[in-house]
Amino acid sequence: MTSAAAFPAPVVEWSRPEQERAGKPLLVLLHGYGANEQDLLGLADMLPQDFAVASVRAPIAMGPGFTWFPLTASIDYSLDAVKDAARYVLDWLDGVKADHASVTLLGFSMGMAMATTMLRQRPADFAAVVGLSGFVVDAGADPIFRDGDLDGTVPLFWGRDQQDPVITEDKIEYTMGWVRKHVKLTKVLYTGMWHGINQQEIGHVSEFLTHEVLNSRN
């Protein structure tokens, strides 16, 4: 198993040049299995322009792309691998978050597992979380996952298609139970989207980010 300390330095693509980021709320994009930091960056133009958007590459090479951790159904999967991947992004965030008014996470597929894992490890650090066609990992009673500190006040958007052929029913069932207990949930179902993102969903995400992050700033 590769620990977070052994991972390469993060590769991060930004939506804005450095001189235009300071003080803006930060939106961190976390791609899915086998993709890379370019995969979601195109969403930046379709989301509120008040954000500085950073898309982070997962640390483990997987075919032509990258993964955050081994697939949950594989023999190589472990909760430690998930925690190492979360630590990898959190360590990077620690170096940049002081420049931003807030931090929001957006994850697609496995990226949603990453985003929610980061939230569960640092419940007070994030303004909101967006999960697209993804899931929450079953962490059992692992004390690093501070679910008891999540009292339902952090806004979380979860969009998915009930016909998604990738995310298995057991993951959906666990995720459903978790989000209902621990976050301020906005849940939207789509048809004909399968395991993907569509224009309607991005419109809903934009409204969510505007209402829950931008309009809620003091």
XYZ file of N, CA and C in Angstrom:
654
model
N 0.838 -1.194 0.000
C 0.000 0.000 0.000
C 0.878 1.251 0.000
N 0.469 2.273 -0.738
C 1.207 3.520 -0.820
C 0.624 4.519 0.160
N 1.464 5.041 1.039
C 0.981 6.044 1.990
C 0.953 7.408 1.326
N 0.218 8.340 1.955
C 0.109 9.682 1.393
C 1.475 10.333 1.250
N 2.387 10.043 2.185
C 3.716 10.657 2.139
C 4.521 10.202 0.936
N 4.191 9.018 0.410
C 4.946 8.483 -0.718
C 4.371 8.892 -2.065
N 3.221 9.550 -2.059
C 2.608 9.972 -3.306
C 3.418 11.100 -3.945
N 3.314 11.258 -5.265
C 3.956 12.410 -5.913
C 3.259 13.704 -5.502
N 3.939 14.824 -5.709
C 3.315 16.116 -5.420
C 2.056 16.272 -6.274
N 0.999 16.845 -5.721
C -0.256 16.949 -6.467
C -0.117 17.755 -7.753
N -0.782 17.268 -8.788
C -0.925 18.025 -10.028
C -2.292 18.704 -9.964
N -2.300 20.031 -10.052
C -3.529 20.806 -9.890
C -3.670 21.772 -11.059
N -4.844 21.760 -11.683
C -5.160 22.725 -12.735
C -6.145 23.746 -12.171
N -5.892 25.015 -12.440
C -6.728 26.094 -11.929
C -7.530 26.753 -13.052
N -8.683 27.293 -12.682
C -9.527 27.992 -13.651
C -9.076 29.436 -13.864
N -8.261 29.934 -12.932
C -7.828 31.329 -12.986
C -6.319 31.405 -12.735
N -5.673 32.434 -13.281
C -4.271 32.653 -12.926
C -4.147 33.045 -11.453
N -2.972 32.840 -10.901
C -2.778 33.008 -9.464
C -3.188 34.386 -8.961
N -2.919 35.414 -9.729
C -3.207 36.766 -9.266
C -4.702 37.061 -9.172
N -5.541 36.191 -9.727
C -6.992 36.412 -9.703
C -7.713 35.523 -8.689
N -6.973 34.778 -7.865
C -7.608 33.808 -6.963
C -7.795 34.315 -5.544
N -6.924 35.182 -5.097
C -6.883 35.551 -3.683
C -8.224 36.093 -3.199
N -8.681 35.568 -2.062
C -9.907 36.033 -1.437
C -11.176 35.410 -1.974
N -11.096 34.747 -3.110
C -12.282 34.118 -3.679
C -12.575 32.786 -2.989
N -13.848 32.414 -2.893
C -14.139 31.069 -2.401
C -13.533 30.032 -3.348
N -13.011 28.966 -2.764
C -12.344 27.922 -3.542
C -13.293 26.749 -3.756
N -13.361 26.274 -4.994
C -14.109 25.062 -5.338
C -13.107 24.031 -5.840
N -12.993 22.912 -5.126
C -12.038 21.863 -5.471
C -12.761 20.734 -6.192
N -12.289 20.391 -7.394
C -12.888 19.326 -8.200
C -12.088 18.040 -8.037
N -12.808 16.940 -7.793
C -12.200 15.626 -7.574
C -12.794 14.650 -8.584
N -11.995 14.218 -9.535
C -12.482 13.408 -10.654
C -12.754 11.962 -10.243
N -13.292 11.201 -11.180
C -13.628 9.806 -10.940
C -12.508 8.860 -11.334
N -12.779 7.577 -11.180
C -11.822 6.501 -11.446
C -11.349 6.528 -12.896
N -10.027 6.500 -13.084
C -9.454 6.394 -14.420
C -9.421 7.688 -15.206
N -9.803 8.803 -14.581
C -9.791 10.101 -15.259
C -8.574 10.902 -14.812
N -8.601 12.212 -15.054
C -7.504 13.070 -14.603
C -8.026 14.462 -14.312
N -7.117 15.375 -14.005
C -7.515 16.712 -13.569
C -8.201 17.522 -14.663
N -8.062 17.110 -15.919
C -8.731 17.815 -17.010
C -10.211 17.441 -17.126
N -10.579 16.317 -16.557
C -11.897 15.729 -16.800
C -13.040 16.644 -16.385
N -12.940 17.277 -15.233
C -14.031 18.111 -14.718
C -13.770 19.604 -14.879
N -12.577 19.973 -15.317
C -12.227 21.387 -15.330
C -13.137 22.209 -16.238
N -13.683 21.566 -17.261
C -14.603 22.267 -18.149
C -15.873 22.752 -17.464
N -16.171 22.169 -16.293
C -17.348 22.614 -15.548
C -17.176 24.031 -15.021
N -15.934 24.472 -14.852
C -15.682 25.781 -14.246
C -16.409 26.901 -14.983
N -16.460 26.823 -16.318
C -17.111 27.872 -17.101
C -18.626 27.861 -16.946
N -19.183 26.747 -16.454
C -20.635 26.624 -16.326
C -21.122 26.845 -14.894
N -20.186 27.088 -13.985
C -20.511 27.297 -12.579
C -20.285 28.760 -12.218
N -20.781 29.222 -11.075
C -20.646 30.638 -10.725
C -19.199 31.125 -10.799
N -19.025 32.265 -11.440
C -17.680 32.773 -11.687
C -17.033 33.403 -10.455
N -17.782 33.472 -9.364
C -17.218 33.991 -8.114
C -16.151 33.063 -7.544
N -16.151 31.799 -7.942
C -15.222 30.817 -7.386
C -13.886 30.822 -8.124
N -12.833 30.525 -7.374
C -11.592 30.041 -7.970
C -11.691 28.518 -7.955
N -11.543 27.889 -9.107
C -11.742 26.444 -9.223
C -10.393 25.756 -9.406
N -10.164 24.720 -8.594
C -8.941 23.924 -8.685
C -9.323 22.466 -8.903
N -8.775 21.855 -9.935
C -9.042 20.445 -10.213
C -7.777 19.644 -9.906
N -7.919 18.650 -9.018
C -6.766 17.907 -8.499
C -6.695 16.524 -9.147
N -5.500 16.132 -9.564
C -5.285 14.792 -10.125
C -5.101 13.782 -8.999
N -5.776 12.643 -9.103
C -5.578 11.562 -8.145
C -4.137 11.049 -8.221
N -3.615 10.489 -7.137
C -2.179 10.182 -7.078
C -1.747 8.840 -7.643
N -2.688 7.940 -7.943
C -2.319 6.586 -8.349
C -2.612 6.391 -9.835
N -1.580 6.085 -10.620
C -1.767 5.847 -12.051
C -2.632 4.608 -12.261
N -3.592 4.735 -13.197
C -4.512 3.626 -13.477
C -4.840 3.663 -14.963
N -4.194 2.772 -15.734
C -4.388 2.792 -17.173
C -3.957 4.138 -17.733
N -4.773 4.743 -18.598
C -4.409 6.046 -19.149
C -4.683 7.199 -18.196
N -5.340 6.915 -17.068
C -5.704 7.963 -16.120
C -5.183 7.683 -14.724
N -5.989 8.072 -13.740
C -5.557 7.996 -12.342
C -6.736 7.626 -11.445
N -6.408 7.090 -10.270
C -7.450 6.756 -9.303
C -7.020 7.225 -7.917
N -8.016 7.481 -7.085
C -7.742 7.894 -5.703
C -7.377 6.691 -4.827
N -8.050 5.593 -5.080
C -7.808 4.352 -4.332
C -8.315 3.195 -5.184
N -7.958 1.952 -4.856
C -8.450 0.814 -5.641
C -9.971 0.716 -5.587
N -10.562 0.199 -6.633
C -12.009 0.014 -6.655
C -12.458 -0.793 -5.437
N -13.605 -0.437 -4.886
C -14.044 -1.056 -3.631
C -14.270 -2.556 -3.757
N -14.548 -3.028 -4.959
C -14.776 -4.462 -5.149
C -13.488 -5.239 -5.400
N -12.348 -4.532 -5.479
C -11.097 -5.210 -5.803
C -10.407 -5.719 -4.538
N -9.527 -6.684 -4.710
C -8.812 -7.269 -3.578
C -7.854 -6.260 -2.945
N -7.468 -5.238 -3.703
C -6.515 -4.243 -3.203
C -7.173 -3.138 -2.391
N -8.498 -3.104 -2.370
C -9.190 -2.020 -1.668
C -8.997 -2.128 -0.158
N -8.837 -0.975 0.493
C -8.834 -0.910 1.946
C -9.272 0.479 2.368
N -9.817 0.584 3.570
C -10.184 1.889 4.098
C -8.936 2.749 4.295
N -7.819 2.120 4.618
C -6.572 2.875 4.751
C -6.201 3.572 3.448
N -6.455 2.923 2.317
C -6.160 3.538 1.024
C -7.018 4.777 0.805
N -8.272 4.715 1.223
C -9.161 5.874 1.122
C -8.638 7.006 2.006
N -8.241 6.672 3.216
C -7.740 7.684 4.153
C -6.447 8.318 3.645
N -5.573 7.512 3.028
C -4.338 8.049 2.479
C -4.620 9.047 1.356
N -5.589 8.722 0.514
C -5.937 9.623 -0.591
C -6.517 10.929 -0.062
N -7.365 10.832 0.957
C -7.934 12.044 1.553
C -6.837 12.902 2.169
N -5.904 12.270 2.864
C -4.800 13.010 3.468
C -3.969 13.722 2.408
N -3.795 13.080 1.271
C -3.049 13.655 0.148
C -3.655 14.996 -0.276
N -4.978 15.041 -0.412
C -5.633 16.285 -0.832
C -5.682 17.286 0.315
N -5.943 16.807 1.529
C -6.005 17.716 2.679
C -4.663 18.393 2.916
N -3.578 17.655 2.744
C -2.251 18.252 2.912
C -2.041 19.376 1.890
N -2.457 19.140 0.648
C -2.360 20.196 -0.372
C -3.250 21.382 -0.003
N -4.473 21.105 0.430
C -5.404 22.168 0.805
C -4.845 23.032 1.933
N -4.161 22.413 2.865
C -3.595 23.163 3.985
C -2.638 24.250 3.507
N -2.058 24.056 2.342
C -1.114 25.035 1.818
C -1.749 26.162 1.030
N -3.035 26.032 0.686
C -3.677 27.050 -0.162
C -4.933 27.672 0.452
N -5.542 27.024 1.431
C -6.876 27.463 1.866
C -6.871 28.833 2.538
N -5.728 29.247 3.100
C -5.682 30.549 3.755
C -5.896 31.695 2.774
N -5.704 31.437 1.496
C -5.880 32.470 0.471
C -7.328 32.626 0.029
N -8.224 31.807 0.593
C -9.599 31.770 0.089
C -10.628 31.981 1.195
N -11.763 32.533 0.793
C -12.816 32.856 1.755
C -13.470 31.606 2.330
N -13.510 30.536 1.558
C -14.092 29.264 1.994
C -13.618 28.178 1.048
N -13.886 26.926 1.416
C -13.538 25.794 0.556
C -14.777 24.915 0.386
N -15.124 24.629 -0.866
C -16.214 23.715 -1.210
C -15.635 22.591 -2.059
N -16.135 21.380 -1.869
C -15.651 20.214 -2.605
C -16.710 19.730 -3.587
N -16.274 19.372 -4.797
C -17.167 18.768 -5.798
C -16.502 17.514 -6.323
N -17.153 16.362 -6.122
C -16.586 15.103 -6.574
C -17.542 14.334 -7.460
N -16.987 13.745 -8.518
C -17.764 12.875 -9.411
C -17.388 11.423 -9.161
N -18.405 10.554 -8.986
C -18.202 9.117 -8.818
C -17.281 8.855 -7.614
N -16.126 8.237 -7.820
C -15.190 8.032 -6.719
C -14.781 9.361 -6.086
N -14.820 10.430 -6.862
C -14.514 11.745 -6.322
C -15.490 12.184 -5.246
N -16.751 11.716 -5.315
C -17.700 12.001 -4.236
C -17.303 11.263 -2.966
N -16.809 10.032 -3.119
C -16.306 9.299 -1.956
C -15.152 10.063 -1.317
N -14.299 10.647 -2.150
C -13.194 11.453 -1.643
C -13.700 12.694 -0.912
N -14.615 13.412 -1.552
C -15.114 14.669 -0.976
C -15.783 14.427 0.370
N -16.595 13.392 0.453
C -17.293 13.127 1.712
C -16.336 12.579 2.771
N -15.317 11.835 2.354
C -14.302 11.379 3.310
C -13.566 12.567 3.911
N -13.220 13.538 3.087
C -12.541 14.736 3.581
C -13.435 15.504 4.548
N -14.704 15.622 4.207
C -15.658 16.286 5.102
C -15.749 15.554 6.435
N -15.788 14.244 6.400
C -15.930 13.445 7.627
C -14.685 13.524 8.498
N -13.536 13.768 7.890
C -12.308 13.905 8.666
C -12.140 15.317 9.226
N -12.693 16.293 8.516
C -12.591 17.692 8.960
C -13.968 18.363 8.837
N -14.861 18.056 9.725
C -16.259 18.493 9.581
C -16.457 20.000 9.569
N -15.523 20.764 10.107
C -15.711 22.215 10.192
C -15.019 22.979 9.067
N -14.358 22.276 8.158
C -13.484 22.958 7.196
C -14.149 23.360 5.890
N -15.342 22.839 5.607
C -15.895 23.014 4.268
C -17.252 23.711 4.286
N -17.421 24.644 3.322
C -18.672 25.390 3.231
C -19.796 24.509 2.708
N -19.483 23.599 1.797
C -20.483 22.722 1.195
C -19.764 21.617 0.429
N -20.532 20.582 0.064
C -20.021 19.465 -0.733
C -21.020 19.161 -1.846
N -20.495 18.879 -3.036
C -21.317 18.451 -4.164
C -20.866 17.059 -4.574
N -21.805 16.120 -4.630
C -21.513 14.758 -5.061
C -22.328 14.415 -6.289
N -21.658 14.013 -7.362
C -22.316 13.713 -8.628
C -22.103 12.243 -8.980
N -23.190 11.493 -9.080
C -23.142 10.081 -9.482
C -22.116 9.309 -8.662
N -22.133 9.539 -7.349
C -21.124 8.908 -6.509
C -21.675 8.287 -5.252
N -20.815 8.157 -4.248
C -21.192 7.418 -3.049
C -20.343 7.851 -1.870
N -20.734 7.409 -0.687
C -20.004 7.617 0.556
C -19.436 6.268 0.986
N -18.180 6.243 1.435
C -17.584 4.967 1.830
C -18.079 4.543 3.214
N -18.238 3.248 3.390
C -18.576 2.668 4.686
C -17.293 2.604 5.504
N -17.209 3.467 6.522
C -15.989 3.555 7.324
C -16.096 2.810 8.640
N -17.193 2.086 8.848
C -17.353 1.362 10.093
C -17.264 2.306 11.278
N -16.458 1.939 12.266
C -16.306 2.767 13.468
C -14.954 3.466 13.502
N -14.314 3.620 12.346
C -12.999 4.250 12.310
C -13.075 5.649 12.912
N -12.274 5.953 13.941
C -12.398 7.229 14.648
C -11.945 8.438 13.845
N -11.198 8.227 12.758
C -10.787 9.358 11.926
C -11.987 9.970 11.218
N -13.022 9.163 11.021
C -14.248 9.648 10.398
C -15.144 10.205 11.511
N -15.184 11.519 11.614
C -15.838 12.175 12.748
C -17.311 12.447 12.439
N -18.040 11.399 12.107
C -19.437 11.552 11.724
C -20.274 12.181 12.836
N -19.896 11.918 14.077
C -20.652 12.466 15.190
C -20.589 13.983 15.270
N -19.584 14.583 14.615
C -19.452 16.035 14.611
C -20.238 16.684 13.477
N -20.797 15.875 12.597
C -21.604 16.404 11.492
C -23.070 16.394 11.919
N -23.570 17.580 12.232
C -24.894 17.697 12.856
C -25.995 18.090 11.881
N -25.729 17.938 10.590
C -26.763 18.243 9.604
C -26.757 19.678 9.112
N -25.711 20.433 9.415
C -25.669 21.830 8.987
C -24.854 22.061 7.717
N -23.959 21.139 7.358
C -23.166 21.323 6.137
C -24.020 20.962 4.925
N -24.199 21.891 3.975
C -25.006 21.595 2.788
C -24.313 20.581 1.876
N -25.068 19.580 1.427
C -24.537 18.593 0.483
C -25.543 18.375 -0.635
N -25.079 18.538 -1.869
C -25.883 18.248 -3.061
C -25.501 16.870 -3.565
N -26.505 16.018 -3.762
C -26.254 14.681 -4.314
C -27.153 14.479 -5.517
N -26.539 14.409 -6.681
C -27.278 14.175 -7.912
C -26.924 12.834 -8.497
N -27.937 12.104 -8.979
C -27.670 10.791 -9.569
C -28.837 10.356 -10.444
N -28.598 9.359 -11.254
C -29.617 8.702 -12.061
C -29.886 7.340 -11.430
N -31.140 7.023 -11.189
C -31.466 5.725 -10.588
C -31.061 4.559 -11.481
N -30.832 4.828 -12.758
C -30.395 3.783 -13.683
C -28.876 3.763 -13.853
N -28.158 4.462 -12.993
C -26.696 4.463 -13.041
C -26.196 3.015 -12.970
N -25.470 2.551 -14.004
C -25.031 1.152 -14.021
C -23.731 0.897 -13.262
N -23.109 1.934 -12.722
C -21.779 1.804 -12.129
C -21.828 1.720 -10.606
N -22.565 2.615 -9.979
C -22.609 2.654 -8.513
C -23.595 1.596 -8.022
N -23.111 0.631 -7.282
C -23.921 -0.531 -6.904
C -24.932 -0.178 -5.814
N -25.949 -1.020 -5.703
C -27.066 -0.742 -4.806
C -26.642 -0.668 -3.345
N -25.666 -1.480 -2.954
C -25.218 -1.420 -1.568
C -24.574 -0.076 -1.242
N -23.867 0.502 -2.212
C -23.272 1.819 -1.998
C -24.354 2.897 -1.896
N -25.371 2.785 -2.740
C -26.475 3.753 -2.698
C -27.199 3.669 -1.358
N -27.435 2.462 -0.895
C -28.152 2.267 0.371
C -27.354 2.858 1.537
N -26.066 2.598 1.576
C -25.245 3.150 2.657
C -25.216 4.677 2.568
N -25.017 5.182 1.358
C -24.942 6.634 1.170
C -26.239 7.305 1.587
N -27.357 6.709 1.217
C -28.659 7.271 1.574
C -28.815 7.380 3.084
N -28.438 6.339 3.787
C -28.532 6.373 5.236
C -27.613 7.419 5.850
N -26.417 7.537 5.278
C -25.440 8.478 5.836
C -25.859 9.924 5.615
N -26.234 10.278 4.386
C -26.550 11.687 4.105
C -27.773 12.154 4.889
N -28.719 11.265 5.109
C -29.919 11.656 5.847
C -29.617 11.985 7.305
N -28.574 11.407 7.846
C -28.227 11.618 9.253
C -27.274 12.789 9.480
N -26.428 13.098 8.501
C -25.260 13.913 8.812
C -25.129 15.244 8.075
N -25.897 15.480 7.018
C -25.731 16.716 6.249
C -27.080 17.369 5.961
N -27.011 18.607 5.510
C -28.193 19.327 5.014
C -28.333 18.966 3.542
N -29.199 18.019 3.249
C -29.201 17.345 1.948
C -30.098 18.012 0.910
N -29.520 18.198 -0.276
C -30.291 18.494 -1.489
C -30.066 17.313 -2.419
N -31.091 16.521 -2.664
C -30.952 15.307 -3.472
C -31.830 15.433 -4.716
N -31.222 15.228 -5.876
C -31.956 15.347 -7.135
C -31.692 14.104 -7.982
N -32.768 13.519 -8.513
C -32.669 12.369 -9.412
C -32.868 12.817 -10.857
N -32.098 12.235 -11.750
C -32.169 12.576 -13.176
C -32.449 11.303 -13.976
N -33.008 11.479 -15.149
C -33.242 10.336 -16.043
C -32.429 10.519 -17.319
N -31.964 9.408 -17.860
C -31.203 9.441 -19.103
C -29.779 9.940 -18.952
N -29.316 10.104 -17.724
C -27.964 10.606 -17.489
C -26.981 9.462 -17.277
N -27.495 8.313 -16.789
C -26.691 7.145 -16.497
C -25.563 7.508 -15.527
N -24.336 7.090 -15.829
C -23.215 7.435 -14.943
C -22.500 8.629 -15.560
N -23.074 9.793 -15.362
C -22.516 10.978 -16.003
C -23.029 12.251 -15.364
N -22.866 13.346 -16.086
C -23.305 14.671 -15.663
C -24.016 15.294 -16.853
N -25.169 15.918 -16.617
C -25.829 16.586 -17.732
C -26.027 18.074 -17.451
N -26.507 18.788 -18.453
C -26.641 20.236 -18.358
C -27.629 20.648 -17.273
N -28.713 19.899 -17.143
C -29.699 20.212 -16.112
C -29.075 20.117 -14.720
N -28.283 19.079 -14.506
C -27.651 18.912 -13.206
C -26.680 20.054 -12.914
N -25.905 20.465 -13.902
C -24.962 21.566 -13.684
C -25.721 22.848 -13.338
N -26.874 23.049 -13.946
C -27.704 24.193 -13.575
C -28.132 24.125 -12.124
N -28.525 22.941 -11.677
C -28.908 22.759 -10.278
C -27.719 22.968 -9.338
N -26.552 22.482 -9.735
C -25.356 22.668 -8.919
C -25.015 24.155 -8.802
N -25.140 24.882 -9.900
C -24.883 26.326 -9.868
C -25.818 27.030 -8.897
N -27.102 26.659 -8.924
C -28.070 27.254 -7.996
C -27.713 26.901 -6.553
N -27.334 25.664 -6.334
C -26.949 25.209 -4.998
C -25.742 25.999 -4.479
N -24.710 26.136 -5.313
C -23.511 26.847 -4.893
C -23.805 28.319 -4.618
N -24.642 28.908 -5.452
C -24.999 30.311 -5.252
C -25.747 30.497 -3.940
N -26.731 29.637 -3.701
C -27.564 29.780 -2.502
C -26.819 29.400 -1.227
N -26.130 28.264 -1.256
C -25.564 27.714 -0.028
C -24.164 28.243 0.311
N -23.448 28.711 -0.683
C -22.079 29.192 -0.423
C -21.977 30.705 -0.620
N -22.318 31.169 -1.819
C -22.117 32.585 -2.106
C -23.065 33.483 -1.338
N -24.343 33.137 -1.304
C -25.330 33.986 -0.640
C -25.322 33.839 0.881
N -24.636 32.825 1.383
C -24.624 32.614 2.824
C -23.404 33.249 3.499
N -22.520 33.848 2.685
C -21.327 34.473 3.254
C -21.730 35.711 4.050
N -21.077 35.869 5.187
C -21.358 37.044 6.026
C -20.658 38.282 5.463
